[in-house]
Amino acid sequence: MKYIIDSNCFVTPHRSFCPTDVGVSFWSKLRTLAENGKICSIDKVQDELYNNSDELKNWMETSLSDSFFVKFDNAMSVQKLTAIVQWATTNTFYIPKAKTKFLRMDKADIYLASFASVNPAEWTIVSMERSAPNSPGEIKLPDVCMQYNVKCIQLEEMFRELGETY
């Protein structure tokens, strides 16, 4: 099992409770997990994160190797992307605004779900999002993952599963 990290697992800690200059042990732990091949992300997350020129981007550029961000573009992932787009588009539970937001191609969620759903036994998505299966106003990543049998957990759950602290 390998953990694939959503952008909000970097952005939320950095912007709220654990900026890179204060939460040094947290960021050091992420770097170590990445170096040991226990966590990674996809290039679509990198694109999303590198839109801002800030301390988080600086940390990522200096702390994570290029191999941390796996390339999304492969035939199987694109095939799953097509299936998930079809699922979201034809789903009658969610309102149009929720579908439009989820289907934005400049956001990583749909790519994470597509990538991991190619081999759900191999990947666990780590996200700060919480499931909201009864909310037609937003398509949440954990709910898409559930639909495609992909495990999606919170950041702290990942640390517990790995037996790691910071």
Tab-separated table of C-alpha atoms in Angstrom, residues 19-166:
chain	number	residue	atom	x	y	z
A	19	PRO	CA	3.668	26.697	8.515
A	20	THR	CA	6.999	25.425	7.232
A	21	ASP	CA	9.010	27.708	9.536
A	22	VAL	CA	7.100	26.661	12.679
A	23	GLY	CA	6.160	23.007	12.183
A	24	VAL	CA	9.650	21.878	11.252
A	25	SER	CA	9.176	18.342	12.607
A	26	PHE	CA	5.951	17.863	10.613
A	27	TRP	CA	7.575	18.936	7.346
A	28	SER	CA	10.691	16.931	8.115
A	29	LYS	CA	8.545	13.855	8.641
A	30	LEU	CA	6.826	14.370	5.283
A	31	ARG	CA	10.221	14.708	3.615
A	32	THR	CA	11.454	11.489	5.248
A	33	LEU	CA	8.323	9.563	4.257
A	34	ALA	CA	8.760	10.795	0.686
A	35	GLU	CA	12.459	9.873	0.620
A	36	ASN	CA	11.578	6.386	1.898
A	37	GLY	CA	8.975	5.955	-0.840
A	38	LYS	CA	6.043	5.670	1.562
A	39	ILE	CA	4.222	8.712	0.180
A	40	CYS	CA	3.993	10.381	-3.195
A	41	SER	CA	1.600	12.480	-5.195
A	42	ILE	CA	0.783	13.109	-8.835
A	43	ASP	CA	1.871	15.829	-11.202
A	44	LYS	CA	-1.626	17.339	-11.177
A	45	VAL	CA	-1.206	18.054	-7.445
A	46	GLN	CA	2.169	19.606	-8.202
A	47	ASP	CA	0.556	21.848	-10.832
A	48	GLU	CA	-2.063	22.954	-8.313
A	49	LEU	CA	0.501	23.632	-5.574
A	50	TYR	CA	3.004	25.417	-7.774
A	51	ASN	CA	0.430	28.021	-8.836
A	52	ASN	CA	1.419	30.035	-5.752
A	53	SER	CA	4.885	31.441	-5.216
A	54	ASP	CA	5.130	31.095	-1.464
A	55	GLU	CA	7.066	29.339	1.298
A	56	LEU	CA	5.192	26.104	0.679
A	57	LYS	CA	6.271	26.034	-2.955
A	58	ASN	CA	9.837	26.830	-1.882
A	59	TRP	CA	9.760	23.968	0.639
A	60	MET	CA	8.432	21.537	-1.948
A	61	GLU	CA	11.018	22.511	-4.554
A	62	THR	CA	13.880	22.085	-2.096
A	63	SER	CA	12.575	19.133	-0.060
A	64	LEU	CA	10.894	16.755	-2.499
A	65	SER	CA	12.573	15.007	-5.390
A	66	ASP	CA	11.115	15.146	-8.878
A	67	SER	CA	10.144	11.485	-8.514
A	68	PHE	CA	7.736	12.385	-5.679
A	69	PHE	CA	5.223	13.561	-8.284
A	70	VAL	CA	4.154	10.593	-10.403
A	71	LYS	CA	2.963	11.309	-13.936
A	72	PHE	CA	-0.805	10.999	-14.294
A	73	ASP	CA	-0.872	10.592	-18.039
A	74	ASN	CA	-1.074	6.892	-18.789
A	75	ALA	CA	-3.734	5.009	-20.710
A	76	MET	CA	-5.358	3.362	-17.702
A	77	SER	CA	-5.605	6.600	-15.682
A	78	VAL	CA	-7.077	8.459	-18.645
A	79	GLN	CA	-9.611	5.640	-19.123
A	80	LYS	CA	-10.628	5.917	-15.459
A	81	LEU	CA	-10.793	9.704	-15.781
A	82	THR	CA	-13.275	9.288	-18.614
A	83	ALA	CA	-15.376	6.927	-16.476
A	84	ILE	CA	-15.371	9.283	-13.480
A	85	VAL	CA	-16.290	12.272	-15.655
A	86	GLN	CA	-19.183	10.211	-17.039
A	87	TRP	CA	-20.237	9.183	-13.516
A	88	ALA	CA	-20.192	12.779	-12.250
A	89	THR	CA	-21.921	14.174	-15.333
A	90	THR	CA	-24.790	11.683	-15.282
A	91	ASN	CA	-25.201	11.500	-11.506
A	92	THR	CA	-28.654	12.827	-10.642
A	93	PHE	CA	-27.947	13.317	-6.919
A	94	TYR	CA	-25.524	16.234	-7.257
A	95	ILE	CA	-26.610	19.702	-8.344
A	96	PRO	CA	-25.063	21.208	-11.504
A	97	LYS	CA	-22.847	23.608	-9.514
A	98	ALA	CA	-21.309	20.651	-7.622
A	99	LYS	CA	-20.616	18.827	-10.867
A	100	THR	CA	-19.030	21.888	-12.463
A	101	LYS	CA	-16.748	22.420	-9.474
A	102	PHE	CA	-15.675	18.773	-9.308
A	103	LEU	CA	-15.059	18.531	-13.055
A	104	ARG	CA	-12.653	21.492	-13.153
A	105	MET	CA	-9.584	20.164	-14.908
A	106	ASP	CA	-7.264	22.577	-13.068
A	107	LYS	CA	-7.972	20.874	-9.733
A	108	ALA	CA	-6.378	17.596	-8.709
A	109	ASP	CA	-9.237	15.699	-7.037
A	110	ILE	CA	-10.634	14.088	-10.171
A	111	TYR	CA	-7.119	13.069	-11.241
A	112	LEU	CA	-6.291	11.578	-7.840
A	113	ALA	CA	-9.444	9.456	-7.905
A	114	SER	CA	-8.775	8.381	-11.493
A	115	PHE	CA	-5.140	7.500	-10.848
A	116	ALA	CA	-5.809	5.513	-7.670
A	117	SER	CA	-8.843	3.707	-9.094
A	118	VAL	CA	-6.640	2.008	-11.680
A	119	ASN	CA	-5.279	-0.149	-8.856
A	120	PRO	CA	-7.211	0.456	-5.609
A	121	ALA	CA	-5.324	-2.276	-3.750
A	122	GLU	CA	-2.063	-0.408	-4.323
A	123	TRP	CA	-3.102	3.153	-3.443
A	124	THR	CA	-4.623	5.012	-0.527
A	125	ILE	CA	-5.504	8.646	-1.086
A	126	VAL	CA	-4.719	10.981	1.804
A	127	SER	CA	-6.852	14.113	1.929
A	128	MET	CA	-8.102	16.657	4.432
A	129	GLU	CA	-11.577	16.432	2.877
A	130	ARG	CA	-14.332	14.703	4.796
A	131	SER	CA	-17.010	12.587	3.253
A	132	ALA	CA	-20.408	14.220	2.740
A	133	PRO	CA	-22.479	11.524	1.001
A	134	ASN	CA	-25.785	13.242	1.789
A	135	SER	CA	-24.796	16.651	0.427
A	136	PRO	CA	-25.865	17.267	-3.175
A	137	GLY	CA	-24.055	20.616	-3.173
A	138	GLU	CA	-20.514	19.279	-3.441
A	139	ILE	CA	-18.818	16.165	-4.760
A	140	LYS	CA	-16.212	15.273	-2.150
A	141	LEU	CA	-13.099	13.267	-2.975
A	142	PRO	CA	-13.766	10.636	-0.264
A	143	ASP	CA	-17.212	10.001	-1.754
A	144	VAL	CA	-15.809	9.550	-5.255
A	145	CYS	CA	-13.204	7.208	-3.812
A	146	MET	CA	-15.927	5.180	-2.122
A	147	GLN	CA	-17.737	4.884	-5.452
A	148	TYR	CA	-14.578	3.449	-7.059
A	149	ASN	CA	-13.404	1.293	-4.110
A	150	VAL	CA	-10.390	3.489	-3.368
A	151	LYS	CA	-9.417	3.948	0.261
A	152	CYS	CA	-9.343	7.634	1.231
A	153	ILE	CA	-8.159	8.669	4.681
A	154	GLN	CA	-7.286	11.777	6.647
A	155	LEU	CA	-3.681	12.868	7.136
A	156	GLU	CA	-3.583	11.860	10.799
A	157	GLU	CA	-4.900	8.397	9.887
A	158	MET	CA	-1.980	7.964	7.508
A	159	PHE	CA	0.480	8.773	10.265
A	160	ARG	CA	-1.236	6.243	12.550
A	161	GLU	CA	-1.255	3.515	9.892
A	162	LEU	CA	2.436	4.098	9.262
A	163	GLY	CA	3.172	4.155	13.006
A	164	GLU	CA	4.742	7.586	12.592
A	165	THR	CA	4.743	10.650	14.820
A	166	TYR	CA	6.225	14.107	14.422
